[in-house]
């Protein structure tokens, strides 16, 4: 793994920083260390210092603070050349122009058409297609068991479903889904050498640019065509902007749902009394989904915002030019927001303890409703078809992928009955 030299910062400024483990060997332990480090914790991201916010109330305020921006040129280590393209996480921050990398009026211009395409009415219109996809994958799950009756729930069900849905929305041919899954997996993995990751990003740029040009020549009824044809304030999106939106939406649109579905299944299998409550109709699947989003967030750390002036938070000061990460998993376990039992999975938790896993403010995840719809179809269908579903290995043997930003499981072997 190619890592840069450490960003310049006074030694005492970064003393006691929590190192974010690129191999994700102890996510629970890391979450606890971040919470113990304070409301605003100093962290080390592969040699680069930053801040992370670990509490719900403070995160909520910071996510609407206009002094924190997405523009990487506001980040001192980047401006000074201390952080370069050699840093393994740079592709998650310097990702081209899109609604995820700009603020203010430009953000609204880039986001509006995407938001319009994912309205509740539109999501209800595609529900039958999602239900059909789900049924097809359940058939594959049953047919895919090995001689011991074991099948990987991730590879056969949880992973292809959201990729198929987001591919349908974006107008990406199904023949390219496997390629995109491989590309994004390699992009997020901390085991991918940085030169390969940069080459991969260039390949994705070519793929999405070709897609955009094809849709520009022959528009169809999909989000890609809608973005190309959009004219917000009389100014259409540029090719670069459409490509940037697509790259980020496809990545976020399938990765989040994979984590949500698998984490929900894992939580229910490790809490059989709560699974029984759901199967008996004593609790709803929406409660499962929201508690999973709070307790075992699909996104662990969201990179990054940059301070345009000094900002005081929780007795610390984010100085102008410093970077801020939002640690959603630590925030989801905030006892101040969710009570002293915040570390417990509990689908009967009062709804007043709402989580913030999909963000807050202008940059709230535009695909949040889609992810909820997919999980709301997939989970009851899965357990309705296979109510005796259980892990094929001890829970302790389920391992995380080496991904610093997503809460992603390597494989999820199950027995269906």
mmCIF file of C-alpha atoms in Angstrom:
data_model
loop_
_atom_site.group_PDB
_atom_site.id
_atom_site.type_symbol
_atom_site.label_atom_id
_atom_site.label_comp_id
_atom_site.label_asym_id
_atom_site.label_seq_id
_atom_site.Cartn_x
_atom_site.Cartn_y
_atom_site.Cartn_z
ATOM 1 C CA UNK A 1 0.000 0.000 0.000
ATOM 2 C CA UNK A 2 1.399 3.375 -1.013
ATOM 3 C CA UNK A 3 1.005 5.973 1.742
ATOM 4 C CA UNK A 4 2.127 9.606 1.702
ATOM 5 C CA UNK A 5 4.229 11.334 4.272
ATOM 6 C CA UNK A 6 2.307 12.673 7.230
ATOM 7 C CA UNK A 7 0.646 16.030 6.821
ATOM 8 C CA UNK A 8 2.428 18.820 8.613
ATOM 9 C CA UNK A 9 0.974 19.436 12.068
ATOM 10 C CA UNK A 10 2.487 20.251 15.432
ATOM 11 C CA UNK A 11 3.304 17.031 17.291
ATOM 12 C CA UNK A 12 1.156 17.914 20.300
ATOM 13 C CA UNK A 13 -1.724 18.802 17.966
ATOM 14 C CA UNK A 14 -1.950 15.175 16.837
ATOM 15 C CA UNK A 15 -0.892 13.544 20.110
ATOM 16 C CA UNK A 16 -3.144 10.677 21.098
ATOM 17 C CA UNK A 17 -4.855 10.555 17.721
ATOM 18 C CA UNK A 18 -6.982 7.474 17.078
ATOM 19 C CA UNK A 19 -5.570 5.557 14.104
ATOM 20 C CA UNK A 20 -8.338 4.411 11.759
ATOM 21 C CA UNK A 21 -7.452 0.806 10.916
ATOM 22 C CA UNK A 22 -7.402 0.231 7.132
ATOM 23 C CA UNK A 23 -7.924 -3.518 7.645
ATOM 24 C CA UNK A 24 -10.967 -3.071 9.941
ATOM 25 C CA UNK A 25 -9.915 -5.796 12.373
ATOM 26 C CA UNK A 26 -11.843 -4.459 15.364
ATOM 27 C CA UNK A 27 -14.659 -2.131 14.331
ATOM 28 C CA UNK A 28 -16.405 -2.241 17.716
ATOM 29 C CA UNK A 29 -13.154 -1.414 19.485
ATOM 30 C CA UNK A 30 -12.409 1.448 17.097
ATOM 31 C CA UNK A 31 -15.913 2.856 17.597
ATOM 32 C CA UNK A 32 -15.463 2.763 21.365
ATOM 33 C CA UNK A 33 -12.042 4.454 21.162
ATOM 34 C CA UNK A 34 -13.451 7.248 19.025
ATOM 35 C CA UNK A 35 -16.294 7.899 21.459
ATOM 36 C CA UNK A 36 -13.874 7.845 24.399
ATOM 37 C CA UNK A 37 -11.631 10.364 22.613
ATOM 38 C CA UNK A 38 -14.312 13.037 22.867
ATOM 39 C CA UNK A 39 -16.984 14.906 20.970
ATOM 40 C CA UNK A 40 -14.348 15.923 18.445
ATOM 41 C CA UNK A 41 -11.603 13.320 18.146
ATOM 42 C CA UNK A 42 -8.210 13.673 16.520
ATOM 43 C CA UNK A 43 -7.648 10.818 14.057
ATOM 44 C CA UNK A 44 -4.938 9.491 11.790
ATOM 45 C CA UNK A 45 -6.017 8.511 8.259
ATOM 46 C CA UNK A 46 -3.120 6.560 6.790
ATOM 47 C CA UNK A 47 -0.625 9.160 7.949
ATOM 48 C CA UNK A 48 -2.841 12.202 7.414
ATOM 49 C CA UNK A 49 -4.267 13.967 10.500
ATOM 50 C CA UNK A 50 -7.887 15.040 10.641
ATOM 51 C CA UNK A 51 -10.750 15.563 13.046
ATOM 52 C CA UNK A 52 -13.813 13.400 13.391
ATOM 53 C CA UNK A 53 -17.086 14.212 15.104
ATOM 54 C CA UNK A 54 -18.476 11.378 17.236
ATOM 55 C CA UNK A 55 -21.673 12.799 18.756
ATOM 56 C CA UNK A 56 -25.108 13.196 17.212
ATOM 57 C CA UNK A 57 -25.891 16.783 18.297
ATOM 58 C CA UNK A 58 -22.511 18.201 17.289
ATOM 59 C CA UNK A 59 -22.548 16.334 13.965
ATOM 60 C CA UNK A 60 -26.000 17.684 13.225
ATOM 61 C CA UNK A 61 -24.742 21.235 13.759
ATOM 62 C CA UNK A 62 -21.547 20.754 11.752
ATOM 63 C CA UNK A 63 -23.365 19.214 8.791
ATOM 64 C CA UNK A 64 -25.207 22.510 8.239
ATOM 65 C CA UNK A 65 -22.283 24.784 9.148
ATOM 66 C CA UNK A 66 -21.402 26.771 6.030
ATOM 67 C CA UNK A 67 -17.835 27.164 7.291
ATOM 68 C CA UNK A 68 -17.297 23.496 6.425
ATOM 69 C CA UNK A 69 -17.144 22.897 2.687
ATOM 70 C CA UNK A 70 -16.609 19.998 0.279
ATOM 71 C CA UNK A 71 -14.104 21.870 -1.915
ATOM 72 C CA UNK A 72 -10.765 20.059 -1.560
ATOM 73 C CA UNK A 73 -8.913 23.274 -2.389
ATOM 74 C CA UNK A 74 -9.861 24.511 1.092
ATOM 75 C CA UNK A 75 -7.771 21.684 2.640
ATOM 76 C CA UNK A 76 -4.337 22.886 3.714
ATOM 77 C CA UNK A 77 -2.495 19.532 3.304
ATOM 78 C CA UNK A 78 -3.750 19.373 -0.285
ATOM 79 C CA UNK A 79 -2.950 23.000 -1.095
ATOM 80 C CA UNK A 80 0.554 22.648 0.322
ATOM 81 C CA UNK A 81 1.272 19.388 -1.525
ATOM 82 C CA UNK A 82 1.660 17.337 1.639
ATOM 83 C CA UNK A 83 -1.244 15.155 0.470
ATOM 84 C CA UNK A 84 -1.015 14.083 -3.177
ATOM 85 C CA UNK A 85 -2.660 11.599 -5.522
ATOM 86 C CA UNK A 86 -0.443 8.973 -3.904
ATOM 87 C CA UNK A 87 -2.671 8.974 -0.796
ATOM 88 C CA UNK A 88 -4.953 5.889 -0.955
ATOM 89 C CA UNK A 89 -8.093 7.794 0.100
ATOM 90 C CA UNK A 90 -7.752 10.686 -2.333
ATOM 91 C CA UNK A 91 -10.223 9.201 -4.817
ATOM 92 C CA UNK A 92 -12.992 9.489 -2.234
ATOM 93 C CA UNK A 93 -12.383 13.234 -1.857
ATOM 94 C CA UNK A 94 -10.955 14.471 -5.160
ATOM 95 C CA UNK A 95 -13.556 12.612 -7.216
ATOM 96 C CA UNK A 96 -14.310 15.123 -9.949
ATOM 97 C CA UNK A 97 -17.049 17.697 -10.101
ATOM 98 C CA UNK A 98 -20.406 16.414 -8.859
ATOM 99 C CA UNK A 99 -23.127 17.197 -6.337
ATOM 100 C CA UNK A 100 -20.930 15.436 -3.765
ATOM 101 C CA UNK A 101 -17.980 17.825 -4.149
ATOM 102 C CA UNK A 102 -19.527 21.305 -4.352
ATOM 103 C CA UNK A 103 -21.638 23.481 -2.068
ATOM 104 C CA UNK A 104 -24.277 26.190 -2.142
ATOM 105 C CA UNK A 105 -26.060 27.123 -5.364
ATOM 106 C CA UNK A 106 -23.852 24.852 -7.469
ATOM 107 C CA UNK A 107 -24.683 21.902 -5.223
ATOM 108 C CA UNK A 108 -28.390 22.625 -5.590
ATOM 109 C CA UNK A 109 -28.057 22.838 -9.362
ATOM 110 C CA UNK A 110 -26.230 19.510 -9.582
ATOM 111 C CA UNK A 111 -28.483 17.714 -7.099
ATOM 112 C CA UNK A 112 -31.958 18.848 -8.147
ATOM 113 C CA UNK A 113 -32.493 16.536 -11.107
ATOM 114 C CA UNK A 114 -31.236 13.505 -9.198
ATOM 115 C CA UNK A 115 -33.578 14.258 -6.319
ATOM 116 C CA UNK A 116 -36.479 14.654 -8.731
ATOM 117 C CA UNK A 117 -35.776 11.219 -10.182
ATOM 118 C CA UNK A 118 -35.905 9.584 -6.742
ATOM 119 C CA UNK A 119 -39.210 10.973 -5.470
ATOM 120 C CA UNK A 120 -41.557 8.731 -3.448
ATOM 121 C CA UNK A 121 -43.824 8.513 -6.491
ATOM 122 C CA UNK A 122 -40.940 7.337 -8.694
ATOM 123 C CA UNK A 123 -39.839 4.808 -6.086
ATOM 124 C CA UNK A 124 -43.347 3.395 -5.854
ATOM 125 C CA UNK A 125 -43.399 3.119 -9.638
ATOM 126 C CA UNK A 126 -40.277 0.928 -9.647
ATOM 127 C CA UNK A 127 -41.357 -1.170 -6.640
ATOM 128 C CA UNK A 128 -42.786 -3.984 -8.828
ATOM 129 C CA UNK A 129 -39.460 -4.249 -10.654
ATOM 130 C CA UNK A 130 -37.548 -4.441 -7.360
ATOM 131 C CA UNK A 131 -39.941 -7.137 -6.131
ATOM 132 C CA UNK A 132 -39.401 -9.073 -9.352
ATOM 133 C CA UNK A 133 -35.614 -8.781 -9.051
ATOM 134 C CA UNK A 134 -35.840 -9.946 -5.444
ATOM 135 C CA UNK A 135 -37.841 -13.033 -6.395
ATOM 136 C CA UNK A 136 -35.341 -13.946 -9.106
ATOM 137 C CA UNK A 137 -32.455 -13.671 -6.672
ATOM 138 C CA UNK A 138 -34.232 -15.774 -4.050
ATOM 139 C CA UNK A 139 -34.570 -18.490 -6.700
ATOM 140 C CA UNK A 140 -30.836 -18.207 -7.398
ATOM 141 C CA UNK A 141 -30.125 -18.368 -3.688
ATOM 142 C CA UNK A 142 -31.985 -21.650 -3.378
ATOM 143 C CA UNK A 143 -30.362 -23.072 -6.492
ATOM 144 C CA UNK A 144 -26.896 -21.869 -5.498
ATOM 145 C CA UNK A 145 -26.374 -24.067 -2.421
ATOM 146 C CA UNK A 146 -23.293 -26.268 -2.386
ATOM 147 C CA UNK A 147 -23.229 -29.939 -1.423
ATOM 148 C CA UNK A 148 -23.446 -28.931 2.247
ATOM 149 C CA UNK A 149 -26.421 -26.666 1.681
ATOM 150 C CA UNK A 150 -24.328 -23.483 2.125
ATOM 151 C CA UNK A 151 -24.701 -20.376 -0.030
ATOM 152 C CA UNK A 152 -23.154 -16.907 0.228
ATOM 153 C CA UNK A 153 -26.000 -14.501 0.944
ATOM 154 C CA UNK A 154 -23.867 -11.532 -0.046
ATOM 155 C CA UNK A 155 -22.633 -12.768 -3.420
ATOM 156 C CA UNK A 156 -25.935 -14.265 -4.573
ATOM 157 C CA UNK A 157 -28.523 -11.908 -3.037
ATOM 158 C CA UNK A 158 -27.478 -8.774 -1.137
ATOM 159 C CA UNK A 159 -24.881 -7.593 -3.657
ATOM 160 C CA UNK A 160 -26.604 -8.101 -7.023
ATOM 161 C CA UNK A 161 -29.985 -6.680 -5.945
ATOM 162 C CA UNK A 162 -28.962 -3.031 -5.389
ATOM 163 C CA UNK A 163 -26.597 -3.087 -8.370
ATOM 164 C CA UNK A 164 -29.464 -4.282 -10.560
ATOM 165 C CA UNK A 165 -31.768 -1.582 -9.196
ATOM 166 C CA UNK A 166 -29.308 1.280 -9.546
ATOM 167 C CA UNK A 167 -28.311 -0.038 -12.982
ATOM 168 C CA UNK A 168 -31.954 0.058 -14.043
ATOM 169 C CA UNK A 169 -32.319 3.630 -12.758
ATOM 170 C CA UNK A 170 -29.134 4.822 -14.455
ATOM 171 C CA UNK A 171 -29.658 2.921 -17.707
ATOM 172 C CA UNK A 172 -26.576 0.705 -17.258
ATOM 173 C CA UNK A 173 -26.888 -2.567 -19.159
ATOM 174 C CA UNK A 174 -26.980 -5.621 -16.907
ATOM 175 C CA UNK A 175 -24.039 -7.134 -18.780
ATOM 176 C CA UNK A 176 -21.833 -4.446 -17.170
ATOM 177 C CA UNK A 177 -23.000 -4.964 -13.579
ATOM 178 C CA UNK A 178 -20.400 -7.617 -12.702
ATOM 179 C CA UNK A 179 -17.629 -5.393 -14.049
ATOM 180 C CA UNK A 180 -18.806 -2.420 -12.007
ATOM 181 C CA UNK A 181 -19.081 -4.545 -8.870
ATOM 182 C CA UNK A 182 -15.458 -5.687 -9.291
ATOM 183 C CA UNK A 183 -14.248 -2.160 -10.022
ATOM 184 C CA UNK A 184 -15.891 -0.585 -7.008
ATOM 185 C CA UNK A 185 -14.769 -3.422 -4.741
ATOM 186 C CA UNK A 186 -11.163 -2.849 -5.809
ATOM 187 C CA UNK A 187 -11.539 0.926 -5.498
ATOM 188 C CA UNK A 188 -12.700 0.784 -1.881
ATOM 189 C CA UNK A 189 -10.323 -1.973 -0.764
ATOM 190 C CA UNK A 190 -7.279 -0.806 1.194
ATOM 191 C CA UNK A 191 -5.353 -3.775 -0.250
ATOM 192 C CA UNK A 192 -5.464 -2.343 -3.771
ATOM 193 C CA UNK A 193 -2.128 -0.659 -4.655
ATOM 194 C CA UNK A 194 -2.639 3.035 -5.286
ATOM 195 C CA UNK A 195 -1.355 2.955 -8.856
ATOM 196 C CA UNK A 196 -3.948 0.274 -9.648
ATOM 197 C CA UNK A 197 -6.657 2.298 -7.896
ATOM 198 C CA UNK A 198 -5.859 5.387 -9.967
ATOM 199 C CA UNK A 199 -5.896 3.311 -13.158
ATOM 200 C CA UNK A 200 -9.235 1.858 -12.114
ATOM 201 C CA UNK A 201 -10.654 5.356 -11.586
ATOM 202 C CA UNK A 202 -9.510 6.300 -15.078
ATOM 203 C CA UNK A 203 -11.280 3.213 -16.473
ATOM 204 C CA UNK A 204 -14.492 4.158 -14.665
ATOM 205 C CA UNK A 205 -14.253 7.672 -16.098
ATOM 206 C CA UNK A 206 -14.029 6.199 -19.604
ATOM 207 C CA UNK A 207 -16.971 3.860 -18.957
ATOM 208 C CA UNK A 208 -19.260 6.601 -17.629
ATOM 209 C CA UNK A 209 -18.164 9.109 -20.272
ATOM 210 C CA UNK A 210 -19.031 6.597 -23.002
ATOM 211 C CA UNK A 211 -22.391 5.955 -21.305
ATOM 212 C CA UNK A 212 -23.178 9.668 -21.115
ATOM 213 C CA UNK A 213 -22.278 10.205 -24.768
ATOM 214 C CA UNK A 214 -24.407 7.231 -25.801
ATOM 215 C CA UNK A 215 -27.396 8.571 -23.836
ATOM 216 C CA UNK A 216 -26.846 12.069 -25.228
ATOM 217 C CA UNK A 217 -27.122 10.651 -28.731
ATOM 218 C CA UNK A 218 -30.038 8.325 -27.911
ATOM 219 C CA UNK A 219 -31.849 9.389 -24.697
ATOM 220 C CA UNK A 220 -33.991 6.819 -22.896
ATOM 221 C CA UNK A 221 -36.192 6.828 -19.796
ATOM 222 C CA UNK A 222 -33.459 6.730 -17.147
ATOM 223 C CA UNK A 223 -31.625 9.003 -14.735
ATOM 224 C CA UNK A 224 -28.561 9.377 -16.971
ATOM 225 C CA UNK A 225 -30.668 10.781 -19.804
ATOM 226 C CA UNK A 226 -32.557 13.016 -17.360
ATOM 227 C CA UNK A 227 -29.300 14.481 -16.045
ATOM 228 C CA UNK A 228 -28.052 15.148 -19.561
ATOM 229 C CA UNK A 229 -31.280 16.887 -20.558
ATOM 230 C CA UNK A 230 -31.640 18.825 -17.302
ATOM 231 C CA UNK A 231 -31.605 22.603 -17.513
ATOM 232 C CA UNK A 232 -31.567 24.123 -14.037
ATOM 233 C CA UNK A 233 -31.568 27.899 -14.190
ATOM 234 C CA UNK A 234 -31.019 27.719 -17.935
ATOM 235 C CA UNK A 235 -27.637 26.018 -17.544
ATOM 236 C CA UNK A 236 -27.429 22.315 -18.435
ATOM 237 C CA UNK A 237 -25.038 20.013 -16.605
ATOM 238 C CA UNK A 238 -21.673 19.535 -18.254
ATOM 239 C CA UNK A 239 -20.485 16.106 -19.337
ATOM 240 C CA UNK A 240 -18.032 16.083 -16.423
ATOM 241 C CA UNK A 241 -20.827 16.891 -13.968
ATOM 242 C CA UNK A 242 -23.098 14.123 -15.253
ATOM 243 C CA UNK A 243 -20.217 11.637 -15.138
ATOM 244 C CA UNK A 244 -19.322 12.719 -11.590
ATOM 245 C CA UNK A 245 -22.899 12.339 -10.385
ATOM 246 C CA UNK A 246 -23.205 8.891 -11.974
ATOM 247 C CA UNK A 247 -19.939 7.577 -10.541
ATOM 248 C CA UNK A 248 -20.879 8.589 -7.030
ATOM 249 C CA UNK A 249 -24.535 7.545 -7.268
ATOM 250 C CA UNK A 250 -23.761 4.046 -8.531
ATOM 251 C CA UNK A 251 -21.152 3.578 -5.796
ATOM 252 C CA UNK A 252 -23.339 4.924 -3.001
ATOM 253 C CA UNK A 253 -26.504 3.449 -4.455
ATOM 254 C CA UNK A 254 -25.395 -0.155 -4.150
ATOM 255 C CA UNK A 255 -22.769 -0.170 -1.372
ATOM 256 C CA UNK A 256 -25.125 1.297 1.234
ATOM 257 C CA UNK A 257 -27.887 -1.201 0.530
ATOM 258 C CA UNK A 258 -25.527 -4.189 0.601
ATOM 259 C CA UNK A 259 -24.430 -3.182 4.096
ATOM 260 C CA UNK A 260 -27.950 -2.435 5.265
ATOM 261 C CA UNK A 261 -29.369 -5.802 4.161
ATOM 262 C CA UNK A 262 -26.486 -7.912 5.462
ATOM 263 C CA UNK A 263 -26.173 -6.045 8.753
ATOM 264 C CA UNK A 264 -29.919 -6.398 9.343
ATOM 265 C CA UNK A 265 -29.822 -10.147 8.677
ATOM 266 C CA UNK A 266 -26.799 -10.549 10.929
ATOM 267 C CA UNK A 267 -28.399 -8.538 13.728
ATOM 268 C CA UNK A 268 -31.616 -10.559 13.567
ATOM 269 C CA UNK A 269 -29.827 -13.909 13.489
ATOM 270 C CA UNK A 270 -27.807 -12.907 16.559
ATOM 271 C CA UNK A 271 -30.997 -11.695 18.312
ATOM 272 C CA UNK A 272 -33.467 -14.532 17.647
ATOM 273 C CA UNK A 273 -36.013 -13.163 20.114
ATOM 274 C CA UNK A 274 -36.282 -9.981 18.038
ATOM 275 C CA UNK A 275 -36.419 -11.952 14.795
ATOM 276 C CA UNK A 276 -39.337 -13.915 16.243
ATOM 277 C CA UNK A 277 -41.090 -10.641 17.122
ATOM 278 C CA UNK A 278 -40.861 -9.540 13.497
ATOM 279 C CA UNK A 279 -41.915 -12.885 12.044
ATOM 280 C CA UNK A 280 -44.873 -12.959 14.451
ATOM 281 C CA UNK A 281 -45.935 -9.453 13.443
ATOM 282 C CA UNK A 282 -45.159 -7.888 16.830
ATOM 283 C CA UNK A 283 -42.666 -5.478 15.254
ATOM 284 C CA UNK A 284 -42.352 -4.082 11.752
ATOM 285 C CA UNK A 285 -39.573 -4.395 9.205
ATOM 286 C CA UNK A 286 -39.254 -0.613 9.236
ATOM 287 C CA UNK A 287 -38.151 -0.861 12.883
ATOM 288 C CA UNK A 288 -35.527 -3.451 11.883
ATOM 289 C CA UNK A 289 -34.232 -1.215 9.111
ATOM 290 C CA UNK A 290 -34.003 1.939 11.231
ATOM 291 C CA UNK A 291 -32.375 0.188 14.186
ATOM 292 C CA UNK A 292 -29.855 -1.491 11.879
ATOM 293 C CA UNK A 293 -29.025 1.862 10.300
ATOM 294 C CA UNK A 294 -28.386 3.290 13.761
ATOM 295 C CA UNK A 295 -26.611 0.346 15.379
ATOM 296 C CA UNK A 296 -24.499 -1.053 12.540
ATOM 297 C CA UNK A 297 -24.263 1.756 10.001
ATOM 298 C CA UNK A 298 -23.494 0.898 6.346
ATOM 299 C CA UNK A 299 -21.101 3.875 6.267
ATOM 300 C CA UNK A 300 -18.568 4.020 9.091
ATOM 301 C CA UNK A 301 -16.650 7.215 8.244
ATOM 302 C CA UNK A 302 -17.659 9.814 5.669
ATOM 303 C CA UNK A 303 -14.753 11.728 4.115
ATOM 304 C CA UNK A 304 -14.439 14.803 4.226
ATOM 305 C CA UNK A 305 -15.300 18.441 4.807
ATOM 306 C CA UNK A 306 -12.828 21.319 5.172
ATOM 307 C CA UNK A 307 -12.877 24.341 7.464
ATOM 308 C CA UNK A 308 -12.772 27.757 5.804
ATOM 309 C CA UNK A 309 -12.250 29.405 9.206
ATOM 310 C CA UNK A 310 -11.684 28.308 12.811
ATOM 311 C CA UNK A 311 -14.657 26.440 14.331
ATOM 312 C CA UNK A 312 -14.995 25.689 18.058
ATOM 313 C CA UNK A 313 -16.567 22.319 18.890
ATOM 314 C CA UNK A 314 -16.711 20.489 22.216
ATOM 315 C CA UNK A 315 -13.763 22.321 23.751
ATOM 316 C CA UNK A 316 -11.572 21.837 20.648
ATOM 317 C CA UNK A 317 -10.942 24.071 17.660
ATOM 318 C CA UNK A 318 -11.043 22.931 14.053
ATOM 319 C CA UNK A 319 -8.567 25.294 12.474
ATOM 320 C CA UNK A 320 -8.956 26.844 9.059
ATOM 321 C CA UNK A 321 -7.733 24.402 6.411
ATOM 322 C CA UNK A 322 -8.207 21.260 8.513
ATOM 323 C CA UNK A 323 -10.309 18.283 7.439
ATOM 324 C CA UNK A 324 -13.327 16.856 9.250
ATOM 325 C CA UNK A 325 -14.653 13.296 8.982
ATOM 326 C CA UNK A 326 -18.134 12.286 10.130
ATOM 327 C CA UNK A 327 -17.947 8.956 12.002
ATOM 328 C CA UNK A 328 -21.504 7.732 11.594
ATOM 329 C CA UNK A 329 -20.977 4.480 13.460
ATOM 330 C CA UNK A 330 -19.759 6.278 16.578
ATOM 331 C CA UNK A 331 -22.612 8.767 16.225
ATOM 332 C CA UNK A 332 -25.101 5.908 16.008
ATOM 333 C CA UNK A 333 -23.828 4.603 19.351
ATOM 334 C CA UNK A 334 -24.019 8.026 21.052
ATOM 335 C CA UNK A 335 -25.491 7.449 24.522
ATOM 336 C CA UNK A 336 -26.504 11.109 24.738
ATOM 337 C CA UNK A 337 -28.852 10.622 21.802
ATOM 338 C CA UNK A 338 -29.830 6.962 22.079
ATOM 339 C CA UNK A 339 -29.639 6.276 25.808
ATOM 340 C CA UNK A 340 -27.273 4.271 28.021
ATOM 341 C CA UNK A 341 -28.041 1.095 26.043
ATOM 342 C CA UNK A 342 -26.905 2.596 22.729
ATOM 343 C CA UNK A 343 -24.585 -0.379 22.142
ATOM 344 C CA UNK A 344 -27.560 -2.768 22.180
ATOM 345 C CA UNK A 345 -29.588 -3.754 19.122
ATOM 346 C CA UNK A 346 -33.223 -3.161 20.033
ATOM 347 C CA UNK A 347 -35.992 -2.891 17.442
ATOM 348 C CA UNK A 348 -38.381 -1.660 20.149
ATOM 349 C CA UNK A 349 -36.230 1.423 20.759
ATOM 350 C CA UNK A 350 -38.371 4.595 20.939
ATOM 351 C CA UNK A 351 -38.694 6.361 17.615
ATOM 352 C CA UNK A 352 -37.772 9.649 19.275
ATOM 353 C CA UNK A 353 -34.173 8.402 19.220
ATOM 354 C CA UNK A 354 -33.835 8.978 15.501
ATOM 355 C CA UNK A 355 -30.497 8.286 13.901
ATOM 356 C CA UNK A 356 -28.660 10.388 11.322
ATOM 357 C CA UNK A 357 -27.002 7.631 9.312
ATOM 358 C CA UNK A 358 -27.881 9.064 5.907
ATOM 359 C CA UNK A 359 -26.564 12.476 6.893
ATOM 360 C CA UNK A 360 -28.234 15.805 7.532
ATOM 361 C CA UNK A 361 -28.499 19.123 5.780
ATOM 362 C CA UNK A 362 -27.898 19.918 2.098
ATOM 363 C CA UNK A 363 -25.699 16.873 1.477
ATOM 364 C CA UNK A 364 -28.067 14.311 3.006
ATOM 365 C CA UNK A 365 -27.843 11.108 0.969
ATOM 366 C CA UNK A 366 -30.111 11.450 -2.091
ATOM 367 C CA UNK A 367 -30.519 7.667 -2.279
ATOM 368 C CA UNK A 368 -31.687 7.164 1.320
ATOM 369 C CA UNK A 369 -35.302 6.491 0.370
ATOM 370 C CA UNK A 370 -34.247 4.059 -2.363
ATOM 371 C CA UNK A 371 -32.079 2.095 0.074
ATOM 372 C CA UNK A 372 -34.969 1.871 2.537
ATOM 373 C CA UNK A 373 -37.352 0.678 -0.185
ATOM 374 C CA UNK A 374 -34.929 -2.016 -1.346
ATOM 375 C CA UNK A 375 -34.304 -3.275 2.187
ATOM 376 C CA UNK A 376 -38.030 -3.078 2.943
ATOM 377 C CA UNK A 377 -38.676 -5.447 0.043
ATOM 378 C CA UNK A 378 -35.623 -7.692 0.370
ATOM 379 C CA UNK A 379 -35.737 -8.514 4.088
ATOM 380 C CA UNK A 380 -39.361 -9.680 4.439
ATOM 381 C CA UNK A 381 -39.089 -11.576 1.154
ATOM 382 C CA UNK A 382 -35.914 -13.332 2.311
ATOM 383 C CA UNK A 383 -37.276 -14.408 5.688
ATOM 384 C CA UNK A 384 -40.703 -15.115 4.208
ATOM 385 C CA UNK A 385 -39.122 -17.579 1.785
ATOM 386 C CA UNK A 386 -36.543 -18.950 4.235
ATOM 387 C CA UNK A 387 -37.808 -18.453 7.826
ATOM 388 C CA UNK A 388 -35.253 -20.974 9.073
ATOM 389 C CA UNK A 389 -32.322 -19.042 7.603
ATOM 390 C CA UNK A 390 -29.211 -19.290 9.780
ATOM 391 C CA UNK A 391 -25.483 -18.698 9.631
ATOM 392 C CA UNK A 392 -23.398 -21.592 8.339
ATOM 393 C CA UNK A 393 -20.413 -20.505 10.459
ATOM 394 C CA UNK A 394 -20.079 -18.976 13.939
ATOM 395 C CA UNK A 395 -20.799 -15.244 13.891
ATOM 396 C CA UNK A 396 -17.236 -14.548 15.081
ATOM 397 C CA UNK A 397 -15.935 -15.946 11.790
ATOM 398 C CA UNK A 398 -17.745 -13.283 9.726
ATOM 399 C CA UNK A 399 -15.023 -10.831 8.708
ATOM 400 C CA UNK A 400 -15.059 -7.266 7.450
ATOM 401 C CA UNK A 401 -13.551 -6.247 4.141
ATOM 402 C CA UNK A 402 -10.517 -3.921 4.407
ATOM 403 C CA UNK A 403 -12.590 -0.815 3.649
ATOM 404 C CA UNK A 404 -12.183 2.261 5.834
ATOM 405 C CA UNK A 405 -15.396 4.011 4.883
ATOM 406 C CA UNK A 406 -17.948 1.227 4.348
ATOM 407 C CA UNK A 407 -19.110 -1.359 6.865
ATOM 408 C CA UNK A 408 -18.772 -4.225 4.410
ATOM 409 C CA UNK A 409 -18.738 -7.969 5.097
ATOM 410 C CA UNK A 410 -16.394 -10.201 3.061
ATOM 411 C CA UNK A 411 -18.869 -13.104 2.760
ATOM 412 C CA UNK A 412 -22.023 -14.237 4.524
ATOM 413 C CA UNK A 413 -22.402 -18.045 4.308
ATOM 414 C CA UNK A 414 -25.843 -19.234 5.326
ATOM 415 C CA UNK A 415 -28.038 -22.322 5.473
ATOM 416 C CA UNK A 416 -31.508 -21.664 4.181
ATOM 417 C CA UNK A 417 -33.424 -24.172 6.319
#
